[in-house]
Amino acid sequence: PAEPSAGAAGPSLRLTADLSNRMLYVEENDQVVLSYKVAIGLPQHPTPTGSFLIRKIVWNPAWVPPDKKWARRDRPRAPGDPYNPMRLVKIFFRPPDYYIHGTPYVGSLGKAASHGCLRMDPVDAAEVAQYVMEHGGQPRNENWFWRVIHARSKTQTVNLRNPIPMTIVH
C-alpha cells in the first residue's frame, strides 16, 4: 500500500494569539514561522480565550453592524467600501461573531481596541489567510489572489477542507 502523505495526519499549522502581549503567532510543526501585532478586545468586549478551529475565510466581506448598543449608529458597508472596517479578509475562529480581520486603524495594533475580534494590518491579515488556506486544504494560485484583491466588490467565501486549530491565551 502507498504511504500516506505527510498532510494526512492533519494540518501541521496552528495559530496562537497571546492576548497579554497582543501578538498572533503562526506555527508550523511547533515552530513560530510568522508573528504579528494585533489589537484585541476592549475590557468591556473581551476577545474569547480557548481552543477554536478555523473553518471559513471570507475575502472582500460585507460588514453588517451587530445588533449591539455600540454599533447602533453604524450602517452596513458593502465589500470594497472604503469605510468597511473588515478590509480585505476575515478569518472566522468563533463564528458568527469572532474573527481575525484587517483594520483601517493600524495605530490600534498592540492595544485593546476591538469589540472582541483580533484586528491586524490588512496586508498581514491577507498573508495569514493565504497561509491558512494553503495548509487547510484550499490552496489558490497567485492569479486567484490577484483577482480577489482587484475585484473588491465581489465576496469570495472559502471553506477549509482541513480546519486549522487556533488557541487564544491570556
mmCIF file of N, CA and C in Angstrom, residues 2-102:
data_model
loop_
_atom_site.group_PDB
_atom_site.id
_atom_site.type_symbol
_atom_site.label_atom_id
_atom_site.label_comp_id
_atom_site.label_asym_id
_atom_site.label_seq_id
_atom_site.Cartn_x
_atom_site.Cartn_y
_atom_site.Cartn_z
ATOM 1 N N ALA A 2 0.313 2.305 -0.551
ATOM 2 C CA ALA A 2 1.045 3.574 -0.633
ATOM 3 C C ALA A 2 1.168 4.199 0.749
ATOM 4 N N GLU A 3 2.253 4.891 0.948
ATOM 5 C CA GLU A 3 2.454 5.628 2.204
ATOM 6 C C GLU A 3 1.483 6.803 2.255
ATOM 7 N N PRO A 4 0.899 7.086 3.425
ATOM 8 C CA PRO A 4 0.035 8.278 3.498
ATOM 9 C C PRO A 4 0.880 9.532 3.308
ATOM 10 N N SER A 5 0.271 10.548 2.740
ATOM 11 C CA SER A 5 1.006 11.798 2.540
ATOM 12 C C SER A 5 1.275 12.453 3.890
ATOM 13 N N ALA A 6 2.256 13.320 3.919
ATOM 14 C CA ALA A 6 2.632 13.985 5.173
ATOM 15 C C ALA A 6 1.457 14.751 5.762
ATOM 16 N N GLY A 7 0.583 15.262 4.906
ATOM 17 C CA GLY A 7 -0.556 16.038 5.396
ATOM 18 C C GLY A 7 -1.707 15.186 5.882
ATOM 19 N N ALA A 8 -1.632 13.866 5.700
ATOM 20 C CA ALA A 8 -2.761 13.003 6.057
ATOM 21 C C ALA A 8 -3.015 12.972 7.554
ATOM 22 N N ALA A 9 -1.998 13.211 8.347
ATOM 23 C CA ALA A 9 -2.161 13.172 9.797
ATOM 24 C C ALA A 9 -2.852 14.427 10.321
ATOM 25 N N GLY A 10 -3.135 15.353 9.449
ATOM 26 C CA GLY A 10 -3.778 16.594 9.871
ATOM 27 C C GLY A 10 -2.846 17.761 9.643
ATOM 28 N N PRO A 11 -3.388 18.956 9.710
ATOM 29 C CA PRO A 11 -2.561 20.122 9.419
ATOM 30 C C PRO A 11 -1.450 20.292 10.451
ATOM 31 N N SER A 12 -0.280 20.672 9.964
ATOM 32 C CA SER A 12 0.844 20.943 10.855
ATOM 33 C C SER A 12 0.838 22.414 11.262
ATOM 34 N N LEU A 13 -0.142 23.162 10.789
ATOM 35 C CA LEU A 13 -0.228 24.598 11.060
ATOM 36 C C LEU A 13 -1.182 24.847 12.217
ATOM 37 N N ARG A 14 -0.835 25.811 13.047
ATOM 38 C CA ARG A 14 -1.751 26.272 14.085
ATOM 39 C C ARG A 14 -1.483 27.758 14.324
ATOM 40 N N LEU A 15 -2.514 28.452 14.781
ATOM 41 C CA LEU A 15 -2.374 29.859 15.152
ATOM 42 C C LEU A 15 -2.508 29.959 16.660
ATOM 43 N N THR A 16 -1.715 30.841 17.246
ATOM 44 C CA THR A 16 -1.835 31.124 18.670
ATOM 45 C C THR A 16 -1.867 32.632 18.840
ATOM 46 N N ALA A 17 -2.888 33.112 19.527
ATOM 47 C CA ALA A 17 -2.962 34.536 19.864
ATOM 48 C C ALA A 17 -2.685 34.667 21.351
ATOM 49 N N ASP A 18 -1.730 35.512 21.691
ATOM 50 C CA ASP A 18 -1.390 35.784 23.083
ATOM 51 C C ASP A 18 -1.919 37.179 23.401
ATOM 52 N N LEU A 19 -2.997 37.220 24.177
ATOM 53 C CA LEU A 19 -3.641 38.499 24.463
ATOM 54 C C LEU A 19 -2.779 39.392 25.344
ATOM 55 N N SER A 20 -1.948 38.807 26.210
ATOM 56 C CA SER A 20 -1.144 39.633 27.116
ATOM 57 C C SER A 20 -0.085 40.426 26.363
ATOM 58 N N ASN A 21 0.498 39.829 25.313
ATOM 59 C CA ASN A 21 1.487 40.608 24.552
ATOM 60 C C ASN A 21 0.940 41.082 23.213
ATOM 61 N N ARG A 22 -0.366 40.797 22.977
ATOM 62 C CA ARG A 22 -1.079 41.292 21.783
ATOM 63 C C ARG A 22 -0.371 40.908 20.490
ATOM 64 N N MET A 23 -0.107 39.603 20.407
ATOM 65 C CA MET A 23 0.577 39.048 19.243
ATOM 66 C C MET A 23 -0.182 37.828 18.731
ATOM 67 N N LEU A 24 -0.099 37.631 17.415
ATOM 68 C CA LEU A 24 -0.615 36.433 16.771
ATOM 69 C C LEU A 24 0.585 35.699 16.193
ATOM 70 N N TYR A 25 0.668 34.401 16.512
ATOM 71 C CA TYR A 25 1.773 33.572 16.032
ATOM 72 C C TYR A 25 1.234 32.513 15.087
ATOM 73 N N VAL A 26 1.905 32.357 13.962
ATOM 74 C CA VAL A 26 1.628 31.276 13.023
ATOM 75 C C VAL A 26 2.727 30.247 13.271
ATOM 76 N N GLU A 27 2.293 29.038 13.646
ATOM 77 C CA GLU A 27 3.245 27.984 13.987
ATOM 78 C C GLU A 27 3.100 26.831 13.007
ATOM 79 N N GLU A 28 4.239 26.361 12.539
ATOM 80 C CA GLU A 28 4.263 25.201 11.657
ATOM 81 C C GLU A 28 5.183 24.172 12.294
ATOM 82 N N ASN A 29 4.669 22.953 12.481
ATOM 83 C CA ASN A 29 5.423 21.890 13.155
ATOM 84 C C ASN A 29 6.017 22.386 14.477
ATOM 85 N N ASP A 30 5.178 23.085 15.253
ATOM 86 C CA ASP A 30 5.529 23.592 16.586
ATOM 87 C C ASP A 30 6.627 24.656 16.587
ATOM 88 N N GLN A 31 6.906 25.260 15.446
ATOM 89 C CA GLN A 31 7.876 26.350 15.351
ATOM 90 C C GLN A 31 7.158 27.606 14.870
ATOM 91 N N VAL A 32 7.417 28.741 15.528
ATOM 92 C CA VAL A 32 6.830 30.001 15.072
ATOM 93 C C VAL A 32 7.495 30.396 13.761
ATOM 94 N N VAL A 33 6.680 30.554 12.713
ATOM 95 C CA VAL A 33 7.212 30.944 11.405
ATOM 96 C C VAL A 33 6.849 32.390 11.055
ATOM 97 N N LEU A 34 5.771 32.911 11.638
ATOM 98 C CA LEU A 34 5.361 34.293 11.411
ATOM 99 C C LEU A 34 4.769 34.827 12.711
ATOM 100 N N SER A 35 4.937 36.122 12.958
ATOM 101 C CA SER A 35 4.303 36.743 14.124
ATOM 102 C C SER A 35 3.850 38.146 13.747
ATOM 103 N N TYR A 36 2.734 38.535 14.346
ATOM 104 C CA TYR A 36 2.104 39.808 14.002
ATOM 105 C C TYR A 36 1.557 40.483 15.242
ATOM 106 N N LYS A 37 1.644 41.802 15.251
ATOM 107 C CA LYS A 37 0.996 42.585 16.296
ATOM 108 C C LYS A 37 -0.490 42.666 15.972
ATOM 109 N N VAL A 38 -1.334 42.518 17.003
ATOM 110 C CA VAL A 38 -2.782 42.584 16.817
ATOM 111 C C VAL A 38 -3.401 43.520 17.851
ATOM 112 N N ALA A 39 -4.584 44.011 17.525
ATOM 113 C CA ALA A 39 -5.417 44.699 18.512
ATOM 114 C C ALA A 39 -6.379 43.645 19.049
ATOM 115 N N ILE A 40 -6.640 43.702 20.343
ATOM 116 C CA ILE A 40 -7.522 42.735 20.989
ATOM 117 C C ILE A 40 -8.771 43.447 21.503
ATOM 118 N N GLY A 41 -9.679 42.676 22.074
ATOM 119 C CA GLY A 41 -10.920 43.240 22.587
ATOM 120 C C GLY A 41 -10.717 44.165 23.769
ATOM 121 N N LEU A 42 -11.552 45.176 23.817
ATOM 122 C CA LEU A 42 -11.589 46.084 24.966
ATOM 123 C C LEU A 42 -12.038 45.312 26.207
ATOM 124 N N PRO A 43 -11.742 45.825 27.410
ATOM 125 C CA PRO A 43 -12.179 45.111 28.613
ATOM 126 C C PRO A 43 -13.688 44.813 28.633
ATOM 127 N N GLN A 44 -14.500 45.741 28.122
ATOM 128 C CA GLN A 44 -15.952 45.515 28.103
ATOM 129 C C GLN A 44 -16.407 44.630 26.941
ATOM 130 N N HIS A 45 -15.491 44.319 26.009
ATOM 131 C CA HIS A 45 -15.768 43.451 24.856
ATOM 132 C C HIS A 45 -14.570 42.511 24.669
ATOM 133 N N PRO A 46 -14.306 41.629 25.637
ATOM 134 C CA PRO A 46 -13.067 40.840 25.576
ATOM 135 C C PRO A 46 -13.034 39.826 24.429
ATOM 136 N N THR A 47 -11.833 39.582 23.961
ATOM 137 C CA THR A 47 -11.606 38.511 22.989
ATOM 138 C C THR A 47 -11.739 37.189 23.739
ATOM 139 N N PRO A 48 -12.514 36.245 23.193
ATOM 140 C CA PRO A 48 -12.659 34.969 23.892
ATOM 141 C C PRO A 48 -11.348 34.181 23.907
ATOM 142 N N THR A 49 -11.123 33.455 24.988
ATOM 143 C CA THR A 49 -9.947 32.592 25.080
ATOM 144 C C THR A 49 -10.390 31.146 24.929
ATOM 145 N N GLY A 50 -9.432 30.286 24.595
ATOM 146 C CA GLY A 50 -9.726 28.866 24.454
ATOM 147 C C GLY A 50 -9.187 28.317 23.152
ATOM 148 N N SER A 51 -9.695 27.137 22.807
ATOM 149 C CA SER A 51 -9.282 26.442 21.587
ATOM 150 C C SER A 51 -10.403 26.506 20.567
ATOM 151 N N PHE A 52 -10.050 26.826 19.339
ATOM 152 C CA PHE A 52 -11.026 27.013 18.264
ATOM 153 C C PHE A 52 -10.524 26.325 17.002
ATOM 154 N N LEU A 53 -11.386 26.199 16.007
ATOM 155 C CA LEU A 53 -10.997 25.682 14.701
ATOM 156 C C LEU A 53 -11.393 26.690 13.636
ATOM 157 N N ILE A 54 -10.430 27.069 12.803
ATOM 158 C CA ILE A 54 -10.712 27.957 11.679
ATOM 159 C C ILE A 54 -11.224 27.086 10.545
ATOM 160 N N ARG A 55 -12.458 27.356 10.124
ATOM 161 C CA ARG A 55 -13.093 26.571 9.066
ATOM 162 C C ARG A 55 -13.469 27.419 7.848
ATOM 163 N N LYS A 56 -13.504 28.748 8.032
ATOM 164 C CA LYS A 56 -14.015 29.604 6.958
ATOM 165 C C LYS A 56 -13.249 30.917 6.908
ATOM 166 N N ILE A 57 -12.999 31.352 5.660
ATOM 167 C CA ILE A 57 -12.364 32.639 5.392
ATOM 168 C C ILE A 57 -13.242 33.351 4.368
ATOM 169 N N VAL A 58 -13.507 34.625 4.610
ATOM 170 C CA VAL A 58 -14.296 35.414 3.662
ATOM 171 C C VAL A 58 -13.422 36.566 3.164
ATOM 172 N N TRP A 59 -13.207 36.564 1.848
ATOM 173 C CA TRP A 59 -12.464 37.632 1.185
ATOM 174 C C TRP A 59 -13.465 38.688 0.711
ATOM 175 N N ASN A 60 -13.092 39.942 0.816
ATOM 176 C CA ASN A 60 -13.959 41.067 0.444
ATOM 177 C C ASN A 60 -15.311 40.973 1.153
ATOM 178 N N PRO A 61 -15.289 40.851 2.480
ATOM 179 C CA PRO A 61 -16.550 40.696 3.203
ATOM 180 C C PRO A 61 -17.340 41.994 3.261
ATOM 181 N N ALA A 62 -18.652 41.849 3.290
ATOM 182 C CA ALA A 62 -19.507 42.985 3.651
ATOM 183 C C ALA A 62 -19.419 43.116 5.167
ATOM 184 N N TRP A 63 -19.851 44.246 5.692
ATOM 185 C CA TRP A 63 -19.918 44.399 7.136
ATOM 186 C C TRP A 63 -21.318 44.847 7.506
ATOM 187 N N VAL A 64 -21.935 44.080 8.369
ATOM 188 C CA VAL A 64 -23.258 44.422 8.887
ATOM 189 C C VAL A 64 -23.077 44.682 10.378
ATOM 190 N N PRO A 65 -23.402 45.888 10.835
ATOM 191 C CA PRO A 65 -23.223 46.171 12.260
ATOM 192 C C PRO A 65 -24.025 45.187 13.110
ATOM 193 N N PRO A 66 -23.422 44.674 14.175
ATOM 194 C CA PRO A 66 -24.174 43.768 15.043
ATOM 195 C C PRO A 66 -25.278 44.525 15.779
ATOM 196 N N ASP A 67 -26.245 43.784 16.239
ATOM 197 C CA ASP A 67 -27.355 44.374 16.996
ATOM 198 C C ASP A 67 -26.897 44.600 18.438
ATOM 199 N N LYS A 68 -25.975 45.536 18.582
ATOM 200 C CA LYS A 68 -25.382 45.864 19.876
ATOM 201 C C LYS A 68 -25.425 47.377 20.061
ATOM 202 N N LYS A 69 -25.461 47.773 21.301
ATOM 203 C CA LYS A 69 -25.541 49.200 21.617
ATOM 204 C C LYS A 69 -24.399 49.994 20.962
ATOM 205 N N TRP A 70 -23.182 49.447 21.004
ATOM 206 C CA TRP A 70 -22.037 50.185 20.468
ATOM 207 C C TRP A 70 -22.137 50.419 18.967
ATOM 208 N N ALA A 71 -22.933 49.623 18.261
ATOM 209 C CA ALA A 71 -22.997 49.723 16.800
ATOM 210 C C ALA A 71 -24.275 50.382 16.294
ATOM 211 N N ARG A 72 -25.088 50.906 17.178
ATOM 212 C CA ARG A 72 -26.411 51.386 16.739
ATOM 213 C C ARG A 72 -26.351 52.551 15.762
ATOM 214 N N ARG A 73 -25.273 53.307 15.742
ATOM 215 C CA ARG A 73 -25.173 54.435 14.802
ATOM 216 C C ARG A 73 -24.444 54.056 13.502
ATOM 217 N N ASP A 74 -23.925 52.840 13.459
ATOM 218 C CA ASP A 74 -23.208 52.391 12.262
ATOM 219 C C ASP A 74 -24.185 51.894 11.219
ATOM 220 N N ARG A 75 -23.720 51.890 9.979
ATOM 221 C CA ARG A 75 -24.565 51.352 8.908
ATOM 222 C C ARG A 75 -23.784 50.280 8.153
ATOM 223 N N PRO A 76 -24.498 49.372 7.487
ATOM 224 C CA PRO A 76 -23.812 48.311 6.742
ATOM 225 C C PRO A 76 -22.863 48.891 5.693
ATOM 226 N N ARG A 77 -21.803 48.133 5.437
ATOM 227 C CA ARG A 77 -20.816 48.535 4.436
ATOM 228 C C ARG A 77 -20.615 47.391 3.451
ATOM 229 N N ALA A 78 -20.689 47.724 2.185
ATOM 230 C CA ALA A 78 -20.537 46.729 1.117
ATOM 231 C C ALA A 78 -19.078 46.286 1.006
ATOM 232 N N PRO A 79 -18.845 45.136 0.373
ATOM 233 C CA PRO A 79 -17.463 44.749 0.080
ATOM 234 C C PRO A 79 -16.781 45.851 -0.724
ATOM 235 N N GLY A 80 -15.564 46.165 -0.362
ATOM 236 C CA GLY A 80 -14.819 47.193 -1.079
ATOM 237 C C GLY A 80 -15.110 48.621 -0.658
ATOM 238 N N ASP A 81 -16.141 48.836 0.177
ATOM 239 C CA ASP A 81 -16.445 50.183 0.676
ATOM 240 C C ASP A 81 -15.234 50.671 1.473
ATOM 241 N N PRO A 82 -14.728 51.870 1.193
ATOM 242 C CA PRO A 82 -13.552 52.352 1.923
ATOM 243 C C PRO A 82 -13.791 52.493 3.430
ATOM 244 N N TYR A 83 -15.053 52.514 3.855
ATOM 245 C CA TYR A 83 -15.353 52.616 5.287
ATOM 246 C C TYR A 83 -15.707 51.265 5.902
ATOM 247 N N ASN A 84 -15.541 50.189 5.144
ATOM 248 C CA ASN A 84 -15.788 48.845 5.664
ATOM 249 C C ASN A 84 -14.647 48.504 6.630
ATOM 250 N N PRO A 85 -14.946 48.311 7.923
ATOM 251 C CA PRO A 85 -13.875 48.085 8.891
ATOM 252 C C PRO A 85 -13.195 46.718 8.778
ATOM 253 N N MET A 86 -13.751 45.809 8.010
ATOM 254 C CA MET A 86 -13.151 44.474 7.867
ATOM 255 C C MET A 86 -11.954 44.490 6.931
ATOM 256 N N ARG A 87 -11.953 45.421 6.021
ATOM 257 C CA ARG A 87 -10.969 45.493 4.955
ATOM 258 C C ARG A 87 -11.070 44.278 4.044
ATOM 259 N N LEU A 88 -9.964 43.654 3.700
ATOM 260 C CA LEU A 88 -9.923 42.653 2.635
ATOM 261 C C LEU A 88 -10.395 41.257 3.043
ATOM 262 N N VAL A 89 -10.198 40.884 4.304
ATOM 263 C CA VAL A 89 -10.456 39.481 4.664
ATOM 264 C C VAL A 89 -10.876 39.351 6.126
ATOM 265 N N LYS A 90 -11.709 38.323 6.386
ATOM 266 C CA LYS A 90 -11.968 37.945 7.765
ATOM 267 C C LYS A 90 -11.858 36.433 7.885
ATOM 268 N N ILE A 91 -11.174 36.026 8.949
ATOM 269 C CA ILE A 91 -10.858 34.629 9.211
ATOM 270 C C ILE A 91 -11.636 34.248 10.474
ATOM 271 N N PHE A 92 -12.665 33.434 10.312
ATOM 272 C CA PHE A 92 -13.525 33.089 11.441
ATOM 273 C C PHE A 92 -12.850 32.105 12.385
ATOM 274 N N PHE A 93 -12.807 32.440 13.684
ATOM 275 C CA PHE A 93 -12.337 31.449 14.655
ATOM 276 C C PHE A 93 -13.440 31.036 15.615
ATOM 277 N N ARG A 94 -14.435 31.893 15.845
ATOM 278 C CA ARG A 94 -15.610 31.505 16.628
ATOM 279 C C ARG A 94 -16.832 32.161 15.997
ATOM 280 N N PRO A 95 -17.354 31.517 14.932
ATOM 281 C CA PRO A 95 -18.497 32.101 14.230
ATOM 282 C C PRO A 95 -19.707 32.194 15.154
ATOM 283 N N PRO A 96 -20.607 33.135 14.933
ATOM 284 C CA PRO A 96 -20.573 34.084 13.819
ATOM 285 C C PRO A 96 -19.918 35.410 14.162
ATOM 286 N N ASP A 97 -19.533 35.615 15.418
ATOM 287 C CA ASP A 97 -19.160 36.961 15.856
ATOM 288 C C ASP A 97 -17.672 37.252 16.003
ATOM 289 N N TYR A 98 -16.825 36.232 15.999
ATOM 290 C CA TYR A 98 -15.413 36.473 16.301
ATOM 291 C C TYR A 98 -14.521 35.990 15.163
ATOM 292 N N TYR A 99 -13.649 36.897 14.732
ATOM 293 C CA TYR A 99 -12.749 36.572 13.627
ATOM 294 C C TYR A 99 -11.524 37.471 13.683
ATOM 295 N N ILE A 100 -10.559 37.088 12.892
ATOM 296 C CA ILE A 100 -9.376 37.911 12.637
ATOM 297 C C ILE A 100 -9.721 38.714 11.387
ATOM 298 N N HIS A 101 -9.462 40.002 11.411
ATOM 299 C CA HIS A 101 -9.738 40.813 10.225
ATOM 300 C C HIS A 101 -8.773 41.980 10.137
ATOM 301 N N GLY A 102 -8.710 42.541 8.950
ATOM 302 C CA GLY A 102 -7.907 43.734 8.752
ATOM 303 C C GLY A 102 -8.578 44.923 9.424
#
